[in-house]
GROMACS .gro file of C-alpha atoms in nm:
model
  417
    1MET     CA    1  -2.541   0.846   2.179
    2THR     CA    2  -2.708   0.745   1.855
    3TYR     CA    3  -2.529   0.683   1.557
    4GLU     CA    4  -2.648   1.003   1.416
    5ALA     CA    5  -2.565   1.234   1.710
    6GLN     CA    6  -2.240   1.094   1.703
    7ARG     CA    7  -2.174   1.117   1.332
    8ASP     CA    8  -2.333   1.513   1.361
    9GLY     CA    9  -2.085   1.554   1.635
   10GLU     CA   10  -1.778   1.416   1.462
   11ALA     CA   11  -1.896   1.635   1.181
   12ARG     CA   12  -1.877   1.948   1.337
   13LYS     CA   13  -1.564   1.849   1.500
   14ALA     CA   14  -1.416   1.786   1.155
   15LEU     CA   15  -1.532   2.148   1.031
   16SER     CA   16  -1.376   2.299   1.336
   17GLU     CA   17  -1.068   2.137   1.297
   18ARG     CA   18  -1.048   2.221   0.906
   19ALA     CA   19  -1.104   2.585   0.989
   20GLY     CA   20  -0.848   2.642   1.283
   21ALA     CA   21  -0.585   2.375   1.183
   22ARG     CA   22  -0.213   2.500   1.097
   23PRO     CA   23  -0.104   2.417   0.726
   24LEU     CA   24   0.075   2.047   0.713
   25TRP     CA   25   0.423   2.138   0.657
   26ARG     CA   26   0.391   2.377   0.981
   27GLN     CA   27   0.282   2.075   1.204
   28ARG     CA   28   0.622   1.962   1.345
   29ASP     CA   29   0.513   1.601   1.438
   30PHE     CA   30   0.359   1.543   1.094
   31ALA     CA   31   0.644   1.706   0.924
   32VAL     CA   32   0.882   1.506   1.081
   33PHE     CA   33   0.664   1.174   1.022
   34TRP     CA   34   0.629   1.271   0.687
   35ALA     CA   35   0.986   1.274   0.613
   36ALA     CA   36   1.055   0.908   0.783
   37GLN     CA   37   0.788   0.759   0.545
   38THR     CA   38   0.935   0.921   0.242
   39LEU     CA   39   1.275   0.765   0.324
   40SER     CA   40   1.144   0.456   0.382
   41VAL     CA   41   0.966   0.441   0.055
   42LEU     CA   42   1.276   0.565  -0.132
   43GLY     CA   43   1.455   0.220   0.006
   44ASP     CA   44   1.147   0.036  -0.051
   45SER     CA   45   1.143   0.113  -0.415
   46PHE     CA   46   1.504  -0.036  -0.408
   47ALA     CA   47   1.359  -0.374  -0.298
   48LEU     CA   48   1.064  -0.330  -0.559
   49ILE     CA   49   1.309  -0.339  -0.827
   50ALA     CA   50   1.604  -0.556  -0.689
   51LEU     CA   51   1.421  -0.852  -0.541
   52PRO     CA   52   1.238  -0.931  -0.885
   53LEU     CA   53   1.591  -0.870  -1.050
   54LEU     CA   54   1.738  -1.105  -0.810
   55VAL     CA   55   1.506  -1.413  -0.908
   56LEU     CA   56   1.535  -1.297  -1.267
   57GLN     CA   57   1.900  -1.308  -1.289
   58SER     CA   58   1.950  -1.629  -1.107
   59THR     CA   59   1.668  -1.823  -1.272
   60GLY     CA   60   1.532  -1.650  -1.600
   61SER     CA   61   1.154  -1.761  -1.469
   62LEU     CA   62   0.866  -1.510  -1.438
   63ALA     CA   63   0.670  -1.788  -1.267
   64ARG     CA   64   0.957  -1.809  -0.988
   65MET     CA   65   0.916  -1.433  -0.981
   66GLY     CA   66   0.555  -1.442  -0.941
   67LEU     CA   67   0.604  -1.728  -0.649
   68LEU     CA   68   0.820  -1.488  -0.453
   69THR     CA   69   0.577  -1.218  -0.474
   70ALA     CA   70   0.273  -1.488  -0.372
   71VAL     CA   71   0.484  -1.610  -0.075
   72GLY     CA   72   0.540  -1.253   0.042
   73GLY     CA   73   0.180  -1.162  -0.005
   74ALA     CA   74   0.054  -1.480   0.171
   75ALA     CA   75   0.260  -1.397   0.469
   76SER     CA   76   0.121  -1.028   0.451
   77VAL     CA   77  -0.225  -1.183   0.456
   78ALA     CA   78  -0.164  -1.387   0.752
   79ALA     CA   79  -0.036  -1.103   0.955
   80ALA     CA   80  -0.299  -0.877   0.897
   81VAL     CA   81  -0.543  -1.135   1.038
   82PHE     CA   82  -0.376  -1.016   1.364
   83ALA     CA   83  -0.245  -0.693   1.303
   84GLY     CA   84  -0.528  -0.467   1.376
   85VAL     CA   85  -0.550  -0.670   1.742
   86VAL     CA   86  -0.193  -0.611   1.817
   87VAL     CA   87  -0.212  -0.255   1.668
   88ASP     CA   88  -0.515  -0.154   1.906
   89ARG     CA   89  -0.329  -0.312   2.189
   90VAL     CA   90   0.011  -0.172   2.194
   91ASP     CA   91   0.199   0.160   2.169
   92ARG     CA   92   0.207   0.231   1.825
   93ARG     CA   93   0.496   0.460   1.792
   94ARG     CA   94   0.754   0.182   1.942
   95LEU     CA   95   0.568  -0.080   1.721
   96LEU     CA   96   0.642   0.173   1.389
   97ILE     CA   97   1.011   0.179   1.522
   98GLY     CA   98   1.029  -0.208   1.584
   99CYS     CA   99   0.917  -0.284   1.253
  100ASP     CA  100   1.163  -0.058   1.090
  101LEU     CA  101   1.461  -0.194   1.251
  102VAL     CA  102   1.368  -0.550   1.206
  103ARG     CA  103   1.340  -0.492   0.835
  104MET     CA  104   1.665  -0.332   0.834
  105VAL     CA  105   1.826  -0.614   0.976
  106LEU     CA  106   1.670  -0.871   0.761
  107TYR     CA  107   1.734  -0.700   0.432
  108GLY     CA  108   2.071  -0.632   0.525
  109VAL     CA  109   2.142  -0.975   0.552
  110ILE     CA  110   2.078  -1.059   0.184
  111PRO     CA  111   2.358  -0.855   0.035
  112LEU     CA  112   2.589  -0.984   0.287
  113VAL     CA  113   2.488  -1.363   0.186
  114TRP     CA  114   2.510  -1.246  -0.190
  115LEU     CA  115   2.906  -1.193  -0.155
  116PHE     CA  116   2.941  -1.551  -0.116
  117GLY     CA  117   2.704  -1.676  -0.412
  118PRO     CA  118   2.325  -1.628  -0.519
  119GLN     CA  119   2.102  -1.796  -0.242
  120ILE     CA  120   1.734  -1.798  -0.368
  121TRP     CA  121   1.609  -1.993  -0.092
  122LEU     CA  122   1.693  -1.676   0.115
  123LEU     CA  123   1.476  -1.471  -0.034
  124TYR     CA  124   1.188  -1.714   0.030
  125ALA     CA  125   1.278  -1.685   0.396
  126VAL     CA  126   1.345  -1.322   0.430
  127LEU     CA  127   1.075  -1.174   0.206
  128PRO     CA  128   0.744  -1.365   0.396
  129VAL     CA  129   0.881  -1.204   0.763
  130CYS     CA  130   0.926  -0.872   0.637
  131GLU     CA  131   0.602  -0.836   0.458
  132ALA     CA  132   0.482  -0.963   0.769
  133VAL     CA  133   0.622  -0.701   0.971
  134GLY     CA  134   0.547  -0.475   0.668
  135MET     CA  135   0.153  -0.524   0.760
  136LEU     CA  136   0.195  -0.467   1.141
  137PHE     CA  137   0.353  -0.146   1.001
  138ALA     CA  138   0.134  -0.038   0.763
  139VAL     CA  139  -0.188  -0.067   0.975
  140GLY     CA  140  -0.010   0.107   1.286
  141TYR     CA  141   0.106   0.381   0.996
  142VAL     CA  142  -0.261   0.413   0.889
  143THR     CA  143  -0.416   0.453   1.262
  144VAL     CA  144  -0.174   0.724   1.354
  145VAL     CA  145  -0.215   0.967   1.096
  146ARG     CA  146  -0.558   1.070   1.216
  147GLY     CA  147  -0.431   1.161   1.550
  148LEU     CA  148  -0.162   1.367   1.384
  149VAL     CA  149  -0.373   1.600   1.185
  150GLY     CA  150  -0.724   1.538   1.284
  151THR     CA  151  -1.015   1.439   1.065
  152GLY     CA  152  -1.057   1.773   0.879
  153GLN     CA  153  -0.709   1.722   0.707
  154LEU     CA  154  -0.703   1.325   0.633
  155THR     CA  155  -0.754   1.350   0.242
  156GLU     CA  156  -0.473   1.609   0.264
  157ALA     CA  157  -0.269   1.450   0.489
  158ASN     CA  158  -0.277   1.116   0.270
  159GLY     CA  159  -0.242   1.289  -0.047
  160ARG     CA  160   0.074   1.478   0.053
  161LEU     CA  161   0.214   1.153   0.203
  162ASN     CA  162   0.137   0.960  -0.105
  163ALA     CA  163   0.265   1.220  -0.329
  164THR     CA  164   0.618   1.249  -0.153
  165ALA     CA  165   0.630   0.866  -0.138
  166ALA     CA  166   0.578   0.856  -0.491
  167ALA     CA  167   0.835   1.145  -0.543
  168ALA     CA  168   1.088   0.880  -0.351
  169GLY     CA  169   0.940   0.644  -0.595
  170VAL     CA  170   1.066   0.831  -0.917
  171LEU     CA  171   1.429   0.858  -0.760
  172GLY     CA  172   1.457   0.515  -0.602
  173PRO     CA  173   1.376   0.303  -0.930
  174VAL     CA  174   1.626   0.524  -1.142
  175CYS     CA  175   1.896   0.467  -0.884
  176ALA     CA  176   1.804   0.095  -0.818
  177GLY     CA  177   1.822   0.016  -1.200
  178VAL     CA  178   2.173   0.212  -1.223
  179VAL     CA  179   2.298   0.038  -0.888
  180ALA     CA  180   2.148  -0.335  -1.001
  181ALA     CA  181   2.330  -0.253  -1.367
  182TRP     CA  182   2.652  -0.157  -1.240
  183THR     CA  183   2.701  -0.370  -0.903
  184GLY     CA  184   2.410  -0.611  -0.882
  185PRO     CA  185   2.061  -0.576  -0.748
  186ALA     CA  186   2.198  -0.710  -0.420
  187THR     CA  187   2.339  -0.392  -0.330
  188ALA     CA  188   2.015  -0.216  -0.404
  189VAL     CA  189   1.866  -0.438  -0.111
  190GLY     CA  190   2.112  -0.301   0.090
  191VAL     CA  191   2.041   0.050   0.035
  192ASP     CA  192   1.646  -0.047   0.120
  193ALA     CA  193   1.825  -0.214   0.456
  194ALA     CA  194   1.979   0.147   0.545
  195SER     CA  195   1.647   0.343   0.469
  196PHE     CA  196   1.470   0.188   0.742
  197GLY     CA  197   1.722   0.256   0.988
  198VAL     CA  198   1.696   0.622   0.881
  199SER     CA  199   1.319   0.591   0.918
  200ALA     CA  200   1.314   0.437   1.290
  201LEU     CA  201   1.538   0.697   1.385
  202CYS     CA  202   1.322   1.009   1.255
  203THR     CA  203   0.995   0.834   1.382
  204ALA     CA  204   1.159   0.831   1.766
  205PHE     CA  205   1.130   1.208   1.763
  206VAL     CA  206   0.761   1.197   1.652
  207ARG     CA  207   0.507   1.291   1.956
  208PHE     CA  208   0.192   1.085   1.905
  209ARG     CA  209  -0.124   1.190   2.063
  210ALA     CA  210  -0.268   0.977   2.323
  211ARG     CA  211  -0.504   0.733   2.172
  212PRO     CA  212  -0.880   0.689   2.323
  213VAL     CA  213  -0.993   0.379   2.439
  214GLY     CA  214  -1.345   0.205   2.375
  215PRO     CA  215  -1.634   0.259   2.568
  216ASP     CA  216  -1.594   0.029   2.837
  217GLY     CA  217  -1.206   0.110   2.869
  218GLU     CA  218  -1.084  -0.269   2.884
  219ARG     CA  219  -0.940  -0.502   2.625
  220THR     CA  220  -1.178  -0.794   2.498
  221GLY     CA  221  -1.089  -1.116   2.400
  222LEU     CA  222  -0.899  -1.215   2.091
  223TRP     CA  223  -1.154  -1.370   1.892
  224ARG     CA  224  -1.399  -1.085   1.977
  225ASP     CA  225  -1.142  -0.844   1.861
  226LEU     CA  226  -1.084  -1.037   1.548
  227ARG     CA  227  -1.446  -1.030   1.455
  228THR     CA  228  -1.510  -0.653   1.542
  229GLY     CA  229  -1.340  -0.515   1.236
  230VAL     CA  230  -1.543  -0.748   1.058
  231ALA     CA  231  -1.841  -0.639   1.169
  232PHE     CA  232  -1.821  -0.277   1.134
  233LEU     CA  233  -1.730  -0.373   0.749
  234ARG     CA  234  -2.018  -0.572   0.703
  235GLY     CA  235  -2.230  -0.284   0.870
  236HIS     CA  236  -2.111  -0.002   0.651
  237PRO     CA  237  -2.270  -0.034   0.313
  238VAL     CA  238  -1.979   0.152   0.114
  239LEU     CA  239  -1.698  -0.040   0.301
  240ARG     CA  240  -1.877  -0.403   0.249
  241SER     CA  241  -1.894  -0.311  -0.140
  242LEU     CA  242  -1.527  -0.169  -0.123
  243THR     CA  243  -1.407  -0.465   0.037
  244LEU     CA  244  -1.586  -0.706  -0.199
  245LEU     CA  245  -1.493  -0.522  -0.504
  246LEU     CA  246  -1.109  -0.491  -0.421
  247PHE     CA  247  -1.090  -0.841  -0.340
  248VAL     CA  248  -1.133  -0.897  -0.715
  249PHE     CA  249  -0.915  -0.582  -0.798
  250SER     CA  250  -0.619  -0.716  -0.594
  251PHE     CA  251  -0.639  -1.054  -0.719
  252LEU     CA  252  -0.599  -0.924  -1.079
  253THR     CA  253  -0.312  -0.657  -1.003
  254LEU     CA  254  -0.094  -0.805  -0.734
  255GLY     CA  255   0.157  -0.938  -1.011
  256LEU     CA  256   0.153  -0.607  -1.239
  257ASN     CA  257   0.509  -0.543  -1.146
  258ASP     CA  258   0.649  -0.889  -1.232
  259LEU     CA  259   0.462  -0.860  -1.542
  260VAL     CA  260   0.608  -0.526  -1.641
  261ILE     CA  261   0.952  -0.632  -1.556
  262TYR     CA  262   0.942  -0.939  -1.707
  263HIS     CA  263   0.781  -0.772  -2.076
  264LEU     CA  264   1.064  -0.515  -2.073
  265LYS     CA  265   1.349  -0.764  -2.006
  266HIS     CA  266   1.230  -1.065  -2.204
  267ASP     CA  267   0.963  -0.957  -2.461
  268LEU     CA  268   1.132  -0.618  -2.532
  269GLY     CA  269   1.517  -0.700  -2.477
  270HIS     CA  270   1.611  -0.413  -2.220
  271ASP     CA  271   1.848  -0.397  -1.894
  272ASP     CA  272   1.789  -0.331  -1.572
  273GLY     CA  273   1.864   0.033  -1.622
  274THR     CA  274   1.556   0.073  -1.844
  275VAL     CA  275   1.344  -0.112  -1.587
  276GLY     CA  276   1.414   0.170  -1.314
  277THR     CA  277   1.344   0.421  -1.562
  278VAL     CA  278   1.019   0.278  -1.647
  279MET     CA  279   0.938   0.233  -1.313
  280ALA     CA  280   1.054   0.577  -1.207
  281VAL     CA  281   0.831   0.706  -1.494
  282GLY     CA  282   0.522   0.516  -1.331
  283ALA     CA  283   0.569   0.661  -1.003
  284LEU     CA  284   0.550   1.021  -1.141
  285GLY     CA  285   0.195   0.930  -1.218
  286THR     CA  286   0.156   0.831  -0.847
  287VAL     CA  287   0.277   1.182  -0.759
  288THR     CA  288   0.031   1.355  -0.997
  289GLY     CA  289  -0.267   1.124  -0.864
  290ALA     CA  290  -0.179   1.200  -0.500
  291LEU     CA  291  -0.149   1.534  -0.567
  292LEU     CA  292  -0.478   1.594  -0.732
  293VAL     CA  293  -0.720   1.357  -0.505
  294ALA     CA  294  -0.831   1.597  -0.221
  295ARG     CA  295  -0.915   1.856  -0.493
  296VAL     CA  296  -1.095   1.592  -0.721
  297ARG     CA  297  -1.287   1.439  -0.452
  298ARG     CA  298  -1.420   1.769  -0.319
  299ARG     CA  299  -1.534   1.828  -0.668
  300LEU     CA  300  -1.675   1.510  -0.762
  301GLY     CA  301  -1.724   1.307  -0.488
  302PHE     CA  302  -1.609   0.957  -0.358
  303GLY     CA  303  -1.795   0.725  -0.543
  304ALA     CA  304  -1.726   0.895  -0.911
  305VAL     CA  305  -1.318   0.936  -0.830
  306TRP     CA  306  -1.307   0.550  -0.700
  307THR     CA  307  -1.499   0.429  -0.969
  308GLY     CA  308  -1.349   0.604  -1.257
  309SER     CA  309  -0.996   0.552  -1.137
  310VAL     CA  310  -1.035   0.154  -1.084
  311ALA     CA  311  -1.192   0.177  -1.493
  312LEU     CA  312  -0.855   0.357  -1.579
  313CYS     CA  313  -0.638   0.108  -1.414
  314GLY     CA  314  -0.801  -0.166  -1.606
  315LEU     CA  315  -0.761  -0.003  -1.944
  316ALA     CA  316  -0.372   0.060  -1.862
  317PHE     CA  317  -0.343  -0.289  -1.743
  318ALA     CA  318  -0.517  -0.433  -2.063
  319GLY     CA  319  -0.283  -0.236  -2.288
  320ILE     CA  320   0.072  -0.282  -2.098
  321GLY     CA  321   0.133  -0.624  -2.284
  322TRP     CA  322   0.073  -0.489  -2.591
  323ALA     CA  323   0.288  -0.215  -2.585
  324ARG     CA  324   0.602  -0.259  -2.801
  325GLY     CA  325   0.792   0.069  -2.706
  326VAL     CA  326   0.950   0.182  -2.359
  327PRO     CA  327   0.782   0.514  -2.368
  328ALA     CA  328   0.430   0.368  -2.430
  329VAL     CA  329   0.507   0.094  -2.138
  330ALA     CA  330   0.597   0.387  -1.919
  331ALA     CA  331   0.314   0.569  -1.989
  332LEU     CA  332   0.043   0.305  -1.928
  333CYS     CA  333   0.244   0.231  -1.593
  334ALA     CA  334   0.199   0.604  -1.504
  335VAL     CA  335  -0.150   0.590  -1.574
  336PHE     CA  336  -0.225   0.284  -1.385
  337LEU     CA  337  -0.033   0.404  -1.075
  338ALA     CA  338  -0.206   0.718  -1.095
  339CYS     CA  339  -0.509   0.628  -1.100
  340GLY     CA  340  -0.461   0.336  -0.818
  341GLY     CA  341  -0.318   0.594  -0.598
  342MET     CA  342  -0.614   0.827  -0.651
  343ALA     CA  343  -0.843   0.512  -0.546
  344GLY     CA  344  -0.660   0.370  -0.267
  345THR     CA  345  -0.617   0.736  -0.090
  346CYS     CA  346  -0.987   0.789  -0.129
  347SER     CA  347  -1.067   0.434   0.025
  348MET     CA  348  -0.804   0.482   0.302
  349SER     CA  349  -0.945   0.835   0.392
  350LEU     CA  350  -1.322   0.716   0.390
  351ARG     CA  351  -1.220   0.435   0.621
  352GLN     CA  352  -1.042   0.678   0.842
  353GLU     CA  353  -1.317   0.926   0.866
  354VAL     CA  354  -1.596   0.669   0.924
  355THR     CA  355  -1.405   0.441   1.187
  356PRO     CA  356  -1.432   0.497   1.524
  357GLU     CA  357  -1.049   0.577   1.671
  358PRO     CA  358  -1.050   0.279   1.901
  359LEU     CA  359  -1.170   0.027   1.629
  360LEU     CA  360  -0.929   0.192   1.367
  361GLY     CA  361  -0.636  -0.073   1.366
  362ARG     CA  362  -0.897  -0.354   1.402
  363VAL     CA  363  -1.088  -0.217   1.117
  364THR     CA  364  -0.807  -0.136   0.892
  365SER     CA  365  -0.644  -0.490   0.946
  366ALA     CA  366  -1.004  -0.675   0.863
  367PHE     CA  367  -1.017  -0.455   0.535
  368TRP     CA  368  -0.679  -0.546   0.433
  369THR     CA  369  -0.734  -0.886   0.503
  370LEU     CA  370  -1.066  -0.946   0.310
  371HIS     CA  371  -0.972  -0.785  -0.002
  372TYR     CA  372  -0.597  -0.910   0.001
  373SER     CA  373  -0.671  -1.245   0.075
  374ALA     CA  374  -0.679  -1.402  -0.268
  375ALA     CA  375  -0.394  -1.129  -0.405
  376PRO     CA  376  -0.096  -1.382  -0.359
  377ILE     CA  377  -0.283  -1.662  -0.525
  378GLY     CA  378  -0.374  -1.397  -0.820
  379ALA     CA  379   0.015  -1.316  -0.835
  380ALA     CA  380   0.094  -1.673  -0.908
  381VAL     CA  381  -0.190  -1.743  -1.128
  382LEU     CA  382  -0.149  -1.436  -1.337
  383THR     CA  383   0.264  -1.471  -1.374
  384TRP     CA  384   0.234  -1.868  -1.449
  385ALA     CA  385  -0.028  -1.758  -1.731
  386ALA     CA  386   0.220  -1.507  -1.866
  387ASP     CA  387   0.467  -1.731  -1.849
  388HIS     CA  388   0.303  -2.033  -2.074
  389HIS     CA  389   0.079  -1.783  -2.292
  390GLY     CA  390   0.258  -1.430  -2.315
  391THR     CA  391   0.220  -1.079  -2.102
  392ALA     CA  392  -0.043  -0.934  -2.396
  393PRO     CA  393  -0.314  -1.173  -2.379
  394VAL     CA  394  -0.310  -1.226  -2.018
  395GLY     CA  395  -0.275  -0.839  -1.930
  396LEU     CA  396  -0.608  -0.752  -2.170
  397VAL     CA  397  -0.796  -1.049  -1.972
  398ALA     CA  398  -0.699  -0.877  -1.663
  399GLY     CA  399  -0.734  -0.528  -1.750
  400ALA     CA  400  -1.052  -0.590  -1.891
  401THR     CA  401  -1.189  -0.766  -1.562
  402CYS     CA  402  -1.071  -0.432  -1.367
  403VAL     CA  403  -1.301  -0.229  -1.578
  404LEU     CA  404  -1.572  -0.488  -1.512
  405VAL     CA  405  -1.525  -0.417  -1.137
  406ALA     CA  406  -1.578  -0.059  -1.160
  407ALA     CA  407  -1.887  -0.103  -1.356
  408THR     CA  408  -2.014  -0.295  -1.103
  409ALA     CA  409  -1.946  -0.021  -0.864
  410LEU     CA  410  -2.213   0.165  -1.025
  411PHE     CA  411  -2.477  -0.067  -0.894
  412THR     CA  412  -2.352  -0.056  -0.507
  413PRO     CA  413  -2.362   0.220  -0.275
  414ILE     CA  414  -2.000   0.345  -0.368
  415ARG     CA  415  -2.184   0.528  -0.647
  416ARG     CA  416  -2.379   0.747  -0.401
  417SER     CA  417  -2.145   0.792  -0.157
   0.00000   0.00000   0.00000
């Protein structure tokens, strides 16, 4: 079968699925999976605030915060190299449950050890393992969504998953800030650990569809599997351009969370509760972007939505370090997260739509490995520079470069996609 015939057949199938599909909230397996991911993100938002606060509380150093982010990011990149191969070879339901249980145990150790005093080394030991396991989970998570809802509802399903996850992210940072202010950041990490246990329990009740196998029905060698995802990305003009541009964007933005926390606590002199509130307001932006992305993409097209979203991310990033009031910081964070969520949902949906099912894990893994590979270095460089030169000039340079990334996309196949 030629590529054109296969593409036309998949397009007809997608239209048929869209016409006859039930609303997402009436699809039992998707609804349970949806609830599991929302609960998991609710707990994750605790760790998003608590881990940097643990480091800042113990060391007072933005550079040390950035180093922890970089170590975790490096472990995630290393895991991404093999994640697609693993996901395409094992039972995905068991993989998702196992990843949740491992993270429940590892994050649960932190508040227990903290009862006897701060141990920063433990964060540098636990976070890389949790990030590596999280990468396995993330690749598996992406590959099962299409099997749950079909191609015709992918963008809508991804948008709703991101919207409710962001809604949980609104409540999570506020609660994390309150918990951290009252009982310390370690307790907030304990809440995160418990959320993974609940997520694993919910996932156990989801029935995933059988996964199709490749044309030969057999597994290939490990090295060939690793090259397969890269070859698919290289051969697809839009995915190739996205991978290259996101390489730069990820390098610039992974350390943003540390920069915002440091700016609020060090530059503006606010407490943990304020940090949680700002992050919650930012998450409201993610909710808005996730709810709008399917409709906006249908109206404007992938290229316009992705390029415009990245440009607005850059403008918001450039202004965060210069903002002197909490409302301004919160508003700029909301814009950045809303636009970042729209761009991310669009690129993930496109990748799911155009990738053959048997290759989806390997292509997702290759995509994330390549575009995310320099991000840990970027986080360390960004936070080191901000520690020495201030958050305002560093944020301005990083944001302006993000705008340049969006402008570059206008000269690639992304514009016409």
